[in-house]
Amino acid sequence: MDASQSVFKLQVNGQYVTSSEPVTSSSHDKSTSVYTKAPSDDHPSTPQSNGGVGRHSLPLHHHRPVIGSLISLFLQRLPSPSSVRFAALRASHWWKQLRVPSRQDVQRIVLSAAPYLLFLFFYGINPYTRVLPVAADIGRANLMNVSAWEGRLFPWQLHVVVSSVHFLPLDFVAAVPYLGHYVIPVLYPAFLYLLDRLELILQFYRLLGLTMWGHYVIWLVAPTLPPWALDFLAAHQATNASIMAETILAAHKEGPAFARIDSFIGSPFFHGMFVGNPVPFGSFPSGHVAWSLCILLTLPEHLRWRFSVYVVWVSWATLYTGHHYAFDVIGALTLVCGLTKLISHVTTQTRSCSPLLHP
């Protein structure tokens, strides 16, 4: 090799490509050179300069391989036309195989959902019937029962501990399961229908209906104020005892976490959603946790462990927002699991007796 030549390496995507070229100003422009001297034992690779114009790798050239790799990776991840066509054919085949529910199936679904629909009817007209106490009936509410129970078992109240660390992103995270709560009774059965699991739809509606009527009885016997309302009531009555309790409860129903979101977005979205709650004293047990448990216990078994993450999410959100005590979560768990065992026992007994009833 001539003395005027030297071994150089071109760095491309983190790899060195060896090049043996004469080092002359005509071979390449020094100001745009991306060549570096090949490292050797005698001459370790070090930055060189030539009066400020040397063989340095400029930042733009240094990032070009990285940017090129990212673009190449993105293009590789794009679906090919053949894969898109295969997915479309598969979806078309799945749609053709989807079973249209018969008239008998629709009747069975409606009958299984009837207790839940009946609950929604009486729940909605409660401000007119006042079977369950409304805000003006605050004297009938058990203001301290659940908090007193927690005080006997725990040295601190868990909802206070969970909500003590709060900031706006967590407020939005806690709001997600509350927003999804109202579409669960429709979306979940539709999901089961797509899986062709009619029997699970019937089980879900039966369990949900019995669970909500269990809530109704508990609300009637022991109407309970949610923790955020109790704390808010105590704070405002301490500063202005002349304010009526029902006035405070009518003005504030979203809780501190959702109030921060309303303040951030500049709209009383959550306040408007909760101010129309026809049953203000329904803290115990937690309906949000109960609904998610009804889904968990009627899901196909291979999906239950995944959905359990959502149940934990809902339980955390109820404590973080101050809408429920830890005992409300425990009460929902106990109620739903107990009703599940009851339904399973009754179903087993009915099947065992069916040969005797229909020989």
XYZ file of C-alpha atoms in Angstrom:
359
model
C 0.000 0.000 0.000
C 1.271 3.453 -0.886
C 2.164 5.885 1.813
C -0.410 8.234 0.401
C -3.104 5.693 1.049
C -4.591 4.698 4.339
C -7.293 2.390 5.554
C -10.500 4.138 6.426
C -13.838 2.917 7.597
C -17.206 4.333 6.673
C -19.715 4.131 9.491
C -23.153 3.117 8.189
C -25.929 2.243 10.637
C -23.421 1.562 13.368
C -21.261 -0.704 11.103
C -17.848 0.097 9.650
C -17.160 -0.466 5.950
C -13.453 -0.558 5.142
C -12.251 1.676 2.352
C -8.714 2.138 1.054
C -8.397 5.435 -0.743
C -5.739 8.069 -1.213
C -6.231 10.881 1.185
C -6.400 13.877 -1.095
C -8.571 16.873 -1.201
C -9.985 15.706 -4.517
C -11.109 12.322 -3.249
C -13.725 13.863 -1.010
C -14.689 17.159 0.518
C -13.080 17.583 3.924
C -15.958 19.685 5.183
C -18.439 16.879 4.512
C -16.296 13.868 5.224
C -17.835 10.979 7.114
C -14.649 8.914 7.062
C -12.753 8.220 10.243
C -9.388 6.663 10.649
C -9.580 2.947 11.249
C -8.721 2.201 14.865
C -5.564 0.248 15.445
C -3.469 -0.781 18.389
C -0.777 1.775 17.592
C -3.110 4.600 16.738
C -6.340 4.542 18.700
C -9.265 6.318 17.178
C -9.285 9.922 18.306
C -10.875 13.040 16.903
C -8.617 14.851 14.493
C -8.694 18.358 13.286
C -7.020 20.285 10.533
C -7.290 23.901 11.384
C -10.930 23.515 12.297
C -11.715 21.649 9.042
C -11.052 17.977 9.528
C -12.588 14.566 9.281
C -15.150 15.091 12.054
C -18.586 13.450 11.744
C -21.047 16.284 11.798
C -24.164 15.878 14.000
C -26.373 15.769 10.912
C -24.403 12.888 9.430
C -24.233 11.218 12.805
C -28.041 11.134 13.072
C -28.732 10.210 9.476
C -28.119 6.453 10.002
C -30.388 6.489 13.062
C -33.170 8.321 11.241
C -32.788 6.001 8.267
C -33.041 2.961 10.519
C -36.221 4.291 12.138
C -37.792 4.980 8.744
C -36.832 1.527 7.540
C -38.272 -0.055 10.673
C -41.516 1.893 10.240
C -41.843 0.795 6.619
C -41.235 -2.820 7.604
C -44.026 -2.614 10.169
C -46.574 -1.423 7.636
C -48.921 -4.195 6.501
C -48.316 -5.470 3.026
C -51.183 -5.518 0.487
C -51.334 -9.290 0.725
C -51.665 -9.211 4.532
C -54.417 -6.584 4.299
C -56.263 -8.711 1.765
C -55.895 -11.790 3.983
C -57.248 -9.877 6.993
C -60.222 -8.668 4.945
C -60.997 -12.192 3.762
C -60.723 -13.511 7.286
C -63.074 -10.805 8.594
C -65.532 -11.543 5.790
C -65.442 -15.251 6.619
C -65.944 -14.511 10.314
C -68.910 -12.237 9.521
C -70.545 -14.936 7.412
C -70.094 -17.473 10.217
C -71.612 -15.100 12.791
C -74.858 -16.607 13.993
C -77.923 -14.392 13.827
C -79.810 -14.660 17.125
C -83.112 -16.404 16.803
C -86.351 -15.094 18.212
C -86.056 -17.507 21.106
C -82.520 -16.252 21.865
C -83.722 -12.651 21.933
C -86.558 -13.575 24.265
C -84.160 -15.336 26.635
C -81.823 -12.323 26.675
C -84.687 -9.904 27.384
C -86.051 -12.111 30.176
C -82.615 -12.424 31.789
C -82.144 -8.630 31.590
C -85.629 -7.858 32.926
C -84.604 -7.603 36.624
C -81.793 -5.191 35.731
C -84.062 -3.083 33.521
C -86.683 -3.004 36.271
C -84.026 -1.812 38.706
C -83.050 1.005 36.353
C -86.687 2.087 36.159
C -87.151 2.341 39.932
C -83.702 3.867 40.318
C -84.564 6.614 37.834
C -87.907 7.538 39.380
C -86.579 7.639 42.945
C -86.627 11.474 43.138
C -90.411 11.219 42.646
C -91.167 8.126 44.686
C -88.520 8.821 47.338
C -88.399 5.192 48.380
C -84.686 5.697 48.859
C -83.607 8.913 50.621
C -82.748 11.938 48.502
C -80.594 14.932 49.459
C -83.396 16.523 51.500
C -83.652 13.337 53.573
C -80.134 13.607 54.918
C -81.391 12.843 58.396
C -82.165 9.289 57.267
C -78.634 8.645 56.003
C -76.070 6.820 58.080
C -73.298 9.359 57.894
C -70.672 7.600 59.965
C -71.383 3.863 59.737
C -68.840 2.746 57.129
C -66.160 5.147 58.304
C -66.700 3.903 61.858
C -66.288 0.291 60.743
C -63.072 1.120 58.953
C -61.815 3.004 62.001
C -62.178 -0.141 64.095
C -60.221 -2.320 61.651
C -57.615 0.037 60.201
C -55.509 2.719 61.878
C -56.277 4.975 58.889
C -58.908 5.230 56.175
C -57.632 3.774 52.919
C -59.430 6.239 50.649
C -57.620 9.083 52.434
C -54.256 7.383 51.926
C -54.919 6.630 48.244
C -56.198 10.132 47.440
C -53.446 11.895 49.376
C -51.148 11.657 46.335
C -53.067 13.297 43.520
C -52.336 15.277 40.373
C -54.219 15.972 37.172
C -53.015 12.992 35.041
C -54.150 10.613 37.796
C -57.500 12.396 37.873
C -58.006 11.568 34.190
C -56.868 7.964 34.726
C -59.444 7.587 37.500
C -62.151 9.105 35.283
C -61.851 6.450 32.559
C -63.634 3.581 34.386
C -66.312 5.992 35.589
C -67.057 7.006 32.013
C -67.044 3.390 30.838
C -69.353 2.336 33.642
C -72.469 3.454 31.786
C -71.812 1.501 28.571
C -70.727 -1.776 30.165
C -74.212 -3.394 30.229
C -74.421 -2.924 26.441
C -70.860 -3.394 25.180
C -70.048 -6.476 27.230
C -73.057 -8.568 26.052
C -72.284 -7.441 22.487
C -68.739 -8.715 22.950
C -70.045 -12.057 24.206
C -72.387 -12.241 21.230
C -69.444 -11.823 18.869
C -67.827 -14.759 20.682
C -71.067 -16.734 20.213
C -71.440 -17.205 23.987
C -75.171 -16.731 24.509
C -75.151 -18.603 27.802
C -72.651 -16.126 29.250
C -74.878 -13.210 28.250
C -77.738 -14.773 30.187
C -75.507 -15.393 33.199
C -74.248 -11.815 33.152
C -77.686 -10.204 33.079
C -79.009 -12.514 35.795
C -76.054 -11.763 38.051
C -76.166 -8.027 37.326
C -79.899 -7.814 38.019
C -79.668 -9.646 41.340
C -76.611 -7.605 42.322
C -78.321 -4.279 41.738
C -81.455 -5.324 43.611
C -79.141 -6.373 46.446
C -77.746 -2.837 46.335
C -81.272 -1.444 46.416
C -82.139 -3.346 49.596
C -78.906 -2.269 51.289
C -79.471 1.371 50.294
C -82.945 1.136 51.764
C -81.769 -0.370 55.058
C -78.496 1.533 55.459
C -78.274 4.590 53.176
C -74.666 5.747 53.307
C -73.086 9.060 52.396
C -69.952 8.815 50.200
C -66.693 9.845 51.903
C -66.039 12.939 49.754
C -69.494 14.315 50.608
C -69.023 13.625 54.303
C -65.644 15.387 54.316
C -67.025 18.299 52.295
C -70.037 18.582 54.553
C -67.934 18.592 57.707
C -65.564 21.233 56.329
C -68.293 23.642 55.199
C -70.492 23.263 58.230
C -67.484 23.987 60.411
C -67.004 27.330 58.656
C -70.648 28.182 58.004
C -73.077 26.250 60.135
C -76.068 28.048 58.672
C -75.690 26.292 55.306
C -78.165 23.459 55.029
C -76.671 20.021 54.489
C -78.922 19.230 51.538
C -77.903 22.516 49.881
C -74.248 21.517 50.052
C -74.937 18.055 48.705
C -77.038 19.448 45.865
C -74.297 21.870 44.849
C -71.346 19.467 44.998
C -71.668 15.915 43.769
C -68.594 15.242 41.658
C -65.941 14.970 44.375
C -62.523 16.672 44.460
C -60.830 14.651 41.688
C -63.560 15.265 39.127
C -63.868 18.875 40.261
C -60.209 19.371 39.313
C -60.919 17.947 35.841
C -63.928 20.259 35.419
C -61.751 23.192 36.409
C -59.047 22.157 33.943
C -61.364 21.729 30.956
C -63.395 24.793 31.913
C -66.705 22.942 31.824
C -68.866 21.354 34.577
C -68.905 18.006 32.787
C -68.596 15.677 35.782
C -70.654 17.960 37.983
C -73.483 17.710 35.498
C -73.078 13.950 35.335
C -73.290 13.420 39.096
C -75.638 16.208 40.111
C -78.556 14.273 38.643
C -77.828 11.161 40.698
C -81.247 10.039 41.953
C -79.743 8.088 44.877
C -77.169 10.304 46.641
C -76.796 7.928 49.595
C -75.620 4.837 47.749
C -71.988 4.615 48.762
C -72.182 1.138 50.300
C -71.580 -1.151 48.497
C -69.778 0.157 45.418
C -71.830 -0.298 42.261
C -68.825 0.429 40.033
C -66.822 -2.394 41.546
C -69.841 -4.698 41.533
C -70.449 -4.220 37.798
C -66.835 -5.001 36.951
C -66.998 -8.115 39.144
C -70.134 -9.270 37.320
C -68.137 -9.142 34.103
C -65.116 -10.878 35.616
C -67.159 -13.812 36.908
C -69.016 -14.340 33.624
C -66.070 -13.975 31.248
C -64.543 -16.995 29.502
C -61.947 -18.360 31.900
C -58.955 -17.634 29.657
C -59.818 -13.907 29.711
C -60.498 -13.478 33.405
C -56.927 -12.897 34.574
C -56.563 -10.073 32.045
C -59.788 -8.373 33.040
C -58.844 -8.605 36.717
C -56.495 -5.680 36.008
C -59.559 -3.581 35.159
C -61.261 -4.621 38.410
C -58.227 -3.418 40.358
C -58.260 -0.205 38.315
C -61.914 0.455 39.155
C -61.350 -0.295 42.843
C -58.430 2.130 42.966
C -60.438 4.807 41.126
C -63.320 4.620 43.608
C -60.910 5.210 46.496
C -58.851 7.858 44.693
C -61.885 9.950 43.764
C -63.278 9.753 47.279
C -66.531 8.240 46.044
C -66.221 5.072 48.111
C -64.684 3.642 51.243
C -62.558 0.517 51.227
C -65.491 -1.198 52.925
C -67.642 -0.314 49.918
C -65.226 -2.270 47.709
C -65.191 -5.203 50.139
C -68.981 -5.108 50.350
C -69.321 -5.256 46.567
C -66.912 -8.178 46.381
C -68.797 -10.062 49.089
C -72.204 -9.387 47.553
C -71.304 -10.398 43.983
C -69.380 -13.522 44.986
C -72.194 -14.587 47.327
C -74.840 -14.133 44.630
C -72.671 -16.029 42.150
C -72.516 -18.986 44.530
C -76.274 -18.764 45.090
C -77.052 -18.746 41.360
C -74.688 -21.670 40.778
C -76.305 -23.662 43.580
C -79.839 -22.963 42.363
C -78.888 -23.839 38.789
C -77.319 -27.109 39.892
C -80.336 -28.038 41.976
C -82.701 -27.174 39.122
C -80.802 -29.358 36.678
C -80.704 -32.241 39.114
C -84.463 -31.980 39.683
C -85.397 -31.572 36.007
C -85.543 -35.373 35.313
C -87.977 -35.690 38.238
C -90.139 -32.803 36.999
C -90.023 -33.943 33.364
C -89.691 -37.742 33.300
